[in-house]
PDB file of C-alpha atoms in Angstrom:
ATOM      1  CA  GLN A   1     123.896  89.970 102.876  1.00 83.00           C
ATOM      2  CA  SER A   2     124.172  93.470 101.347  1.00 88.00           C
ATOM      3  CA  VAL A   3     127.152  94.508  99.214  1.00 92.00           C
ATOM      4  CA  LEU A   4     127.515  97.715 101.258  1.00 97.00           C
ATOM      5  CA  THR A   5     127.787  97.341 105.015  1.00 97.00           C
ATOM      6  CA  GLN A   6     125.967  99.586 107.441  1.00 98.00           C
ATOM      7  CA  PRO A   7     125.364  99.194 111.178  1.00 97.00           C
ATOM      8  CA  PRO A   8     121.816  97.932 111.689  1.00 97.00           C
ATOM      9  CA  SER A   9     120.998 100.535 114.283  1.00 97.00           C
ATOM     10  CA  ALA A  10     122.107 103.891 115.669  1.00 98.00           C
ATOM     11  CA  SER A  11     120.664 106.179 118.314  1.00 97.00           C
ATOM     12  CA  GLY A  12     121.067 109.588 119.849  1.00 96.00           C
ATOM     13  CA  THR A  13     119.309 112.181 121.970  1.00 97.00           C
ATOM     14  CA  PRO A  14     117.788 115.383 120.639  1.00 97.00           C
ATOM     15  CA  GLY A  15     120.467 117.918 119.733  1.00 97.00           C
ATOM     16  CA  GLN A  16     123.242 115.296 119.477  1.00 97.00           C
ATOM     17  CA  ARG A  17     125.372 114.516 116.437  1.00 97.00           C
ATOM     18  CA  VAL A  18     125.135 111.010 115.005  1.00 98.00           C
ATOM     19  CA  THR A  19     127.147 109.372 112.242  1.00 98.00           C
ATOM     20  CA  ILE A  20     126.217 106.326 110.151  1.00 98.00           C
ATOM     21  CA  SER A  21     128.960 104.471 108.304  1.00 98.00           C
ATOM     22  CA  CYS A  22     128.839 102.664 104.991  1.00 98.00           C
ATOM     23  CA  SER A  23     131.618 100.301 103.947  1.00 98.00           C
ATOM     24  CA  GLY A  24     132.120  98.994 100.448  1.00 97.00           C
ATOM     25  CA  SER A  25     134.902  97.988  98.059  1.00 97.00           C
ATOM     26  CA  SER A  26     136.992  99.242  95.175  1.00 97.00           C
ATOM     27  CA  SER A  27     134.300  98.340  92.620  1.00 97.00           C
ATOM     28  CA  ASN A  28     131.613 100.462  94.229  1.00 97.00           C
ATOM     29  CA  ILE A  29     132.392 103.206  96.738  1.00 98.00           C
ATOM     30  CA  GLY A  30     136.075 103.123  95.796  1.00 97.00           C
ATOM     31  CA  SER A  31     135.345 104.125  92.219  1.00 97.00           C
ATOM     32  CA  ASN A  32     131.936 105.787  92.266  1.00 96.00           C
ATOM     33  CA  THR A  33     130.014 108.362  94.232  1.00 97.00           C
ATOM     34  CA  VAL A  34     127.704 107.596  97.126  1.00 98.00           C
ATOM     35  CA  ASN A  35     124.061 108.519  97.668  1.00 98.00           C
ATOM     36  CA  TRP A  36     122.140 108.425 100.914  1.00 98.00           C
ATOM     37  CA  PHE A  37     118.395 107.913 101.330  1.00 98.00           C
ATOM     38  CA  GLN A  38     116.021 108.482 104.226  1.00 98.00           C
ATOM     39  CA  GLN A  39     112.937 106.378 104.623  1.00 98.00           C
ATOM     40  CA  LEU A  40     110.445 107.524 107.199  1.00 97.00           C
ATOM     41  CA  PRO A  41     108.087 104.856 108.594  1.00 92.00           C
ATOM     42  CA  GLY A  42     105.478 103.820 106.025  1.00 92.00           C
ATOM     43  CA  THR A  43     106.758 106.113 103.277  1.00 96.00           C
ATOM     44  CA  ALA A  44     108.855 105.896 100.120  1.00 97.00           C
ATOM     45  CA  PRO A  45     112.592 106.587 100.313  1.00 97.00           C
ATOM     46  CA  LYS A  46     113.795 110.129  99.791  1.00 97.00           C
ATOM     47  CA  LEU A  47     117.172 111.221  98.434  1.00 97.00           C
ATOM     48  CA  LEU A  48     119.121 112.875 101.248  1.00 97.00           C
ATOM     49  CA  ILE A  49     122.676 113.177  99.884  1.00 98.00           C
ATOM     50  CA  TYR A  50     124.019 112.623  96.335  1.00 97.00           C
ATOM     51  CA  THR A  51     127.511 112.557  94.878  1.00 97.00           C
ATOM     52  CA  ASN A  52     129.019 111.918  98.320  1.00 97.00           C
ATOM     53  CA  ASN A  53     128.202 115.277  99.928  1.00 97.00           C
ATOM     54  CA  GLN A  54     125.633 117.229  97.945  1.00 97.00           C
ATOM     55  CA  ARG A  55     122.241 118.047  99.416  1.00 97.00           C
ATOM     56  CA  PRO A  56     119.141 118.259  97.195  1.00 95.00           C
ATOM     57  CA  SER A  57     117.073 121.391  97.518  1.00 94.00           C
ATOM     58  CA  GLY A  58     115.025 121.299 100.728  1.00 94.00           C
ATOM     59  CA  VAL A  59     117.297 118.998 102.727  1.00 97.00           C
ATOM     60  CA  PRO A  60     118.457 120.746 105.888  1.00 96.00           C
ATOM     61  CA  ASP A  61     122.187 121.437 106.276  1.00 95.00           C
ATOM     62  CA  ARG A  62     122.067 119.338 109.494  1.00 97.00           C
ATOM     63  CA  PHE A  63     122.615 116.408 107.119  1.00 98.00           C
ATOM     64  CA  SER A  64     126.090 115.978 105.590  1.00 98.00           C
ATOM     65  CA  GLY A  65     127.931 113.232 103.748  1.00 98.00           C
ATOM     66  CA  SER A  66     131.545 112.317 103.247  1.00 97.00           C
ATOM     67  CA  LYS A  67     133.580 109.634 101.519  1.00 98.00           C
ATOM     68  CA  SER A  68     137.109 108.337 101.951  1.00 97.00           C
ATOM     69  CA  GLY A  69     138.507 105.436  99.988  1.00 97.00           C
ATOM     70  CA  THR A  70     136.006 102.602 100.096  1.00 97.00           C
ATOM     71  CA  SER A  71     133.908 103.998 102.949  1.00 98.00           C
ATOM     72  CA  ALA A  72     131.374 106.761 103.345  1.00 98.00           C
ATOM     73  CA  SER A  73     129.460 108.278 106.211  1.00 98.00           C
ATOM     74  CA  LEU A  74     126.346 110.287 106.867  1.00 98.00           C
ATOM     75  CA  ALA A  75     126.333 112.750 109.734  1.00 98.00           C
ATOM     76  CA  ILE A  76     123.261 114.253 111.313  1.00 98.00           C
ATOM     77  CA  SER A  77     123.787 117.129 113.669  1.00 97.00           C
ATOM     78  CA  GLY A  78     121.218 118.780 115.964  1.00 97.00           C
ATOM     79  CA  LEU A  79     119.255 115.510 116.020  1.00 97.00           C
ATOM     80  CA  GLN A  80     115.487 115.936 115.982  1.00 97.00           C
ATOM     81  CA  SER A  81     112.693 113.482 116.724  1.00 96.00           C
ATOM     82  CA  GLU A  82     111.522 113.654 113.094  1.00 96.00           C
ATOM     83  CA  ASP A  83     114.913 112.260 112.020  1.00 97.00           C
ATOM     84  CA  GLU A  84     113.848 108.856 113.341  1.00 97.00           C
ATOM     85  CA  ALA A  85     113.922 106.761 110.150  1.00 97.00           C
ATOM     86  CA  ASP A  86     115.830 104.130 108.186  1.00 98.00           C
ATOM     87  CA  TYR A  87     118.870 105.373 106.305  1.00 98.00           C
ATOM     88  CA  TYR A  88     120.426 103.652 103.285  1.00 98.00           C
ATOM     89  CA  CYS A  89     123.655 104.228 101.387  1.00 98.00           C
ATOM     90  CA  ALA A  90     123.973 103.305  97.721  1.00 98.00           C
ATOM     91  CA  ALA A  91     126.620 103.318  95.004  1.00 97.00           C
ATOM     92  CA  TRP A  92     127.024 102.014  91.444  1.00 95.00           C
ATOM     93  CA  ASP A  93     129.076  98.822  91.306  1.00 95.00           C
ATOM     94  CA  ASP A  94     131.307  98.466  88.240  1.00 95.00           C
ATOM     95  CA  SER A  95     131.700  94.701  88.666  1.00 94.00           C
ATOM     96  CA  LEU A  96     127.985  93.989  89.044  1.00 92.00           C
ATOM     97  CA  ASN A  97     127.043  96.750  86.578  1.00 91.00           C
ATOM     98  CA  GLY A  98     124.260  97.900  88.834  1.00 92.00           C
ATOM     99  CA  TRP A  99     123.352  99.793  91.953  1.00 95.00           C
ATOM    100  CA  VAL A 100     124.145  98.290  95.342  1.00 96.00           C
ATOM    101  CA  PHE A 101     122.541  99.349  98.611  1.00 97.00           C
ATOM    102  CA  GLY A 102     123.543  99.029 102.222  1.00 98.00           C
ATOM    103  CA  GLY A 103     121.306  96.985 104.469  1.00 97.00           C
ATOM    104  CA  GLY A 104     119.985 100.106 106.140  1.00 97.00           C
ATOM    105  CA  THR A 105     120.455 101.707 109.530  1.00 98.00           C
ATOM    106  CA  LYS A 106     117.485 102.291 111.845  1.00 98.00           C
ATOM    107  CA  LEU A 107     118.014 105.575 113.676  1.00 98.00           C
ATOM    108  CA  THR A 108     116.273 105.965 116.998  1.00 97.00           C
ATOM    109  CA  VAL A 109     115.958 109.331 118.701  1.00 96.00           C
ATOM    110  CA  LEU A 110     115.894 108.617 122.429  1.00 92.00           C
TER     111      LEU A 110
ATOM    112  CA  GLU B   1     105.637 119.182  90.617  1.00 94.00           C
ATOM    113  CA  VAL B   2     107.359 115.838  89.979  1.00 95.00           C
ATOM    114  CA  GLN B   3     105.035 112.876  90.225  1.00 97.00           C
ATOM    115  CA  LEU B   4     105.683 109.167  89.766  1.00 98.00           C
ATOM    116  CA  VAL B   5     102.679 106.856  90.092  1.00 98.00           C
ATOM    117  CA  GLU B   6     103.198 103.094  90.009  1.00 98.00           C
ATOM    118  CA  SER B   7     100.439 100.644  89.175  1.00 98.00           C
ATOM    119  CA  GLY B   8      99.959  97.019  88.163  1.00 97.00           C
ATOM    120  CA  GLY B   9     100.851  95.258  91.406  1.00 97.00           C
ATOM    121  CA  GLY B  10      98.771  92.500  92.908  1.00 97.00           C
ATOM    122  CA  LEU B  11      98.618  88.831  93.867  1.00 98.00           C
ATOM    123  CA  VAL B  12     100.087  86.371  91.375  1.00 98.00           C
ATOM    124  CA  GLN B  13     100.885  82.668  91.564  1.00 97.00           C
ATOM    125  CA  PRO B  14     104.474  81.409  91.385  1.00 98.00           C
ATOM    126  CA  GLY B  15     105.517  81.141  87.751  1.00 98.00           C
ATOM    127  CA  GLY B  16     103.085  83.819  86.739  1.00 98.00           C
ATOM    128  CA  SER B  17     103.590  87.198  85.090  1.00 98.00           C
ATOM    129  CA  LEU B  18     102.832  90.823  85.882  1.00 98.00           C
ATOM    130  CA  ARG B  19     103.533  94.146  84.217  1.00 98.00           C
ATOM    131  CA  LEU B  20     104.151  97.204  86.341  1.00 98.00           C
ATOM    132  CA  SER B  21     103.746 100.744  85.069  1.00 98.00           C
ATOM    133  CA  CYS B  22     105.106 104.060  86.344  1.00 98.00           C
ATOM    134  CA  ALA B  23     103.417 107.174  85.014  1.00 98.00           C
ATOM    135  CA  ALA B  24     105.683 110.230  85.168  1.00 98.00           C
ATOM    136  CA  SER B  25     104.898 113.919  85.149  1.00 97.00           C
ATOM    137  CA  GLY B  26     106.421 117.239  86.146  1.00 97.00           C
ATOM    138  CA  PHE B  27     109.830 116.746  84.523  1.00 96.00           C
ATOM    139  CA  THR B  28     111.360 115.913  81.139  1.00 97.00           C
ATOM    140  CA  PHE B  29     110.869 112.146  81.208  1.00 97.00           C
ATOM    141  CA  SER B  30     112.704 111.535  77.925  1.00 97.00           C
ATOM    142  CA  SER B  31     115.896 113.062  79.384  1.00 97.00           C
ATOM    143  CA  SER B  32     115.922 111.019  82.570  1.00 97.00           C
ATOM    144  CA  ALA B  33     117.285 107.582  83.322  1.00 97.00           C
ATOM    145  CA  MET B  34     114.748 105.570  85.285  1.00 97.00           C
ATOM    146  CA  ASN B  35     115.072 102.851  87.881  1.00 97.00           C
ATOM    147  CA  TRP B  36     113.055 100.108  89.600  1.00 98.00           C
ATOM    148  CA  VAL B  37     113.911  99.372  93.203  1.00 98.00           C
ATOM    149  CA  ARG B  38     112.062  96.916  95.395  1.00 98.00           C
ATOM    150  CA  GLN B  39     111.631  96.357  99.132  1.00 98.00           C
ATOM    151  CA  ALA B  40     110.530  93.028 100.556  1.00 97.00           C
ATOM    152  CA  PRO B  41     108.301  93.250 103.662  1.00 96.00           C
ATOM    153  CA  GLY B  42     110.412  94.388 106.594  1.00 95.00           C
ATOM    154  CA  LYS B  43     113.620  94.341 104.550  1.00 96.00           C
ATOM    155  CA  GLY B  44     115.946  96.839 102.925  1.00 96.00           C
ATOM    156  CA  LEU B  45     116.109  98.345  99.477  1.00 97.00           C
ATOM    157  CA  ASP B  46     117.063  96.117  96.537  1.00 97.00           C
ATOM    158  CA  TRP B  47     117.920  97.554  93.113  1.00 97.00           C
ATOM    159  CA  VAL B  48     116.138  95.758  90.264  1.00 98.00           C
ATOM    160  CA  SER B  49     116.804  97.550  86.996  1.00 97.00           C
ATOM    161  CA  THR B  50     117.853 100.796  85.281  1.00 97.00           C
ATOM    162  CA  ILE B  51     117.100 102.101  81.777  1.00 97.00           C
ATOM    163  CA  SER B  52     118.820 104.933  79.905  1.00 96.00           C
ATOM    164  CA  PRO B  53     116.853 108.040  78.844  1.00 97.00           C
ATOM    165  CA  GLY B  54     116.394 106.854  75.288  1.00 96.00           C
ATOM    166  CA  GLY B  55     115.841 103.241  76.230  1.00 95.00           C
ATOM    167  CA  GLY B  56     118.869 101.954  74.360  1.00 96.00           C
ATOM    168  CA  SER B  57     120.656 100.634  77.426  1.00 96.00           C
ATOM    169  CA  SER B  58     119.291  98.667  80.349  1.00 97.00           C
ATOM    170  CA  TYR B  59     120.806  96.968  83.396  1.00 96.00           C
ATOM    171  CA  TYR B  60     119.483  94.250  85.674  1.00 97.00           C
ATOM    172  CA  ALA B  61     120.251  92.725  89.029  1.00 96.00           C
ATOM    173  CA  ASP B  62     121.445  89.146  88.705  1.00 95.00           C
ATOM    174  CA  SER B  63     118.399  87.963  90.687  1.00 96.00           C
ATOM    175  CA  VAL B  64     115.979  89.097  87.930  1.00 98.00           C
ATOM    176  CA  LYS B  65     118.129  88.838  84.791  1.00 97.00           C
ATOM    177  CA  GLY B  66     116.356  86.810  82.123  1.00 97.00           C
ATOM    178  CA  ARG B  67     112.984  87.076  83.942  1.00 98.00           C
ATOM    179  CA  PHE B  68     112.294  90.816  84.103  1.00 98.00           C
ATOM    180  CA  THR B  69     112.386  93.374  81.292  1.00 98.00           C
ATOM    181  CA  ILE B  70     112.469  97.127  81.767  1.00 98.00           C
ATOM    182  CA  SER B  71     111.138  99.398  79.041  1.00 98.00           C
ATOM    183  CA  ARG B  72     109.797 102.877  78.520  1.00 98.00           C
ATOM    184  CA  ASP B  73     107.496 104.814  76.230  1.00 98.00           C
ATOM    185  CA  ASN B  74     108.749 108.384  76.114  1.00 98.00           C
ATOM    186  CA  SER B  75     105.724 109.453  74.104  1.00 97.00           C
ATOM    187  CA  LYS B  76     103.526 108.387  77.050  1.00 98.00           C
ATOM    188  CA  ASN B  77     105.944 109.375  79.847  1.00 98.00           C
ATOM    189  CA  THR B  78     105.634 105.846  81.185  1.00 98.00           C
ATOM    190  CA  LEU B  79     108.124 103.345  82.529  1.00 98.00           C
ATOM    191  CA  TYR B  80     107.371  99.593  82.566  1.00 98.00           C
ATOM    192  CA  LEU B  81     108.636  96.448  84.227  1.00 98.00           C
ATOM    193  CA  GLN B  82     107.548  93.161  82.686  1.00 98.00           C
ATOM    194  CA  MET B  83     107.990  90.423  85.284  1.00 98.00           C
ATOM    195  CA  ASN B  84     107.868  86.780  84.206  1.00 98.00           C
ATOM    196  CA  SER B  85     108.478  83.488  86.013  1.00 98.00           C
ATOM    197  CA  LEU B  86     107.731  85.135  89.287  1.00 98.00           C
ATOM    198  CA  ARG B  87     108.954  83.554  92.506  1.00 98.00           C
ATOM    199  CA  ALA B  88     107.968  83.933  96.153  1.00 98.00           C
ATOM    200  CA  GLU B  89     111.177  85.893  96.791  1.00 97.00           C
ATOM    201  CA  ASP B  90     110.013  88.544  94.303  1.00 98.00           C
ATOM    202  CA  THR B  91     107.293  89.588  96.798  1.00 98.00           C
ATOM    203  CA  ALA B  92     107.967  93.246  97.546  1.00 98.00           C
ATOM    204  CA  VAL B  93     106.880  96.819  97.114  1.00 98.00           C
ATOM    205  CA  TYR B  94     108.216  97.970  93.760  1.00 98.00           C
ATOM    206  CA  TYR B  95     109.243 101.602  93.469  1.00 98.00           C
ATOM    207  CA  CYS B  96     110.158 103.523  90.363  1.00 98.00           C
ATOM    208  CA  ALA B  97     112.788 106.234  90.909  1.00 97.00           C
ATOM    209  CA  LYS B  98     113.843 109.071  88.708  1.00 96.00           C
ATOM    210  CA  ASP B  99     117.259 109.838  87.271  1.00 93.00           C
ATOM    211  CA  ARG B 100     120.747 108.455  87.913  1.00 86.00           C
ATOM    212  CA  HIS B 101     120.643 109.599  91.565  1.00 89.00           C
ATOM    213  CA  CYS B 102     117.132 108.228  92.240  1.00 93.00           C
ATOM    214  CA  ASP B 103     116.270 111.780  93.230  1.00 92.00           C
ATOM    215  CA  PHE B 104     112.539 111.171  93.412  1.00 96.00           C
ATOM    216  CA  TRP B 105     110.529 108.038  94.172  1.00 97.00           C
ATOM    217  CA  GLY B 106     106.971 106.974  93.560  1.00 98.00           C
ATOM    218  CA  GLN B 107     104.776 105.623  96.366  1.00 97.00           C
ATOM    219  CA  GLY B 108     105.317 102.030  95.286  1.00 98.00           C
ATOM    220  CA  THR B 109     103.081  99.109  94.229  1.00 98.00           C
ATOM    221  CA  LEU B 110     102.883  95.842  96.129  1.00 98.00           C
ATOM    222  CA  VAL B 111     103.576  92.558  94.310  1.00 98.00           C
ATOM    223  CA  THR B 112     102.690  89.382  96.178  1.00 98.00           C
ATOM    224  CA  VAL B 113     103.775  86.030  94.726  1.00 98.00           C
ATOM    225  CA  SER B 114     101.939  83.229  96.479  1.00 96.00           C
ATOM    226  CA  SER B 115      99.787  80.205  95.755  1.00 95.00           C
TER     227      SER B 115
END
């Protein structure tokens, strides 16, 4: 059971917009920023979004993040087949004094 | 170019020990917090430990506290994870990740705990 809650799966067709939610509590998302990671099959995770809504250099602007209260979300617009991957949210937890991750969402492009 | 290369994984019996290394290059290692994150086969990401840039502060997941020790040698640009009293549930790919945002990850090293 992960501290942050994500839907286990999501799907969309090419060109569609998909959102993935991440629910936490006051000790993590409620008081700290959220990062999102993309893990393509068989590869190491890659930072996709940091500090709630910032994109590292090289990440397309089709990817966007937002946070409200104790929840966050990742939106992917103009869905492409290469977006098929696992997506994880993460935040520092002040009570646990460590990082907590969501369980991951497997995105399928139909 | 940023590079993180993990090594030291392998097969170990329950109760055994292993030391993982992460060789860093392409950035100012001594200015970066570093992290270990693991992923059990077919499972999600699981944070293990974080160490401050100078090594003076470290943090551990409850599941490894008292068994694992994170350390770093800034003169060698290398991060370590000493793992003792290993259990079957520690079986995973172990990744090192750079900085407070985990903005770059190594390719991982597989640790298998089994008799």
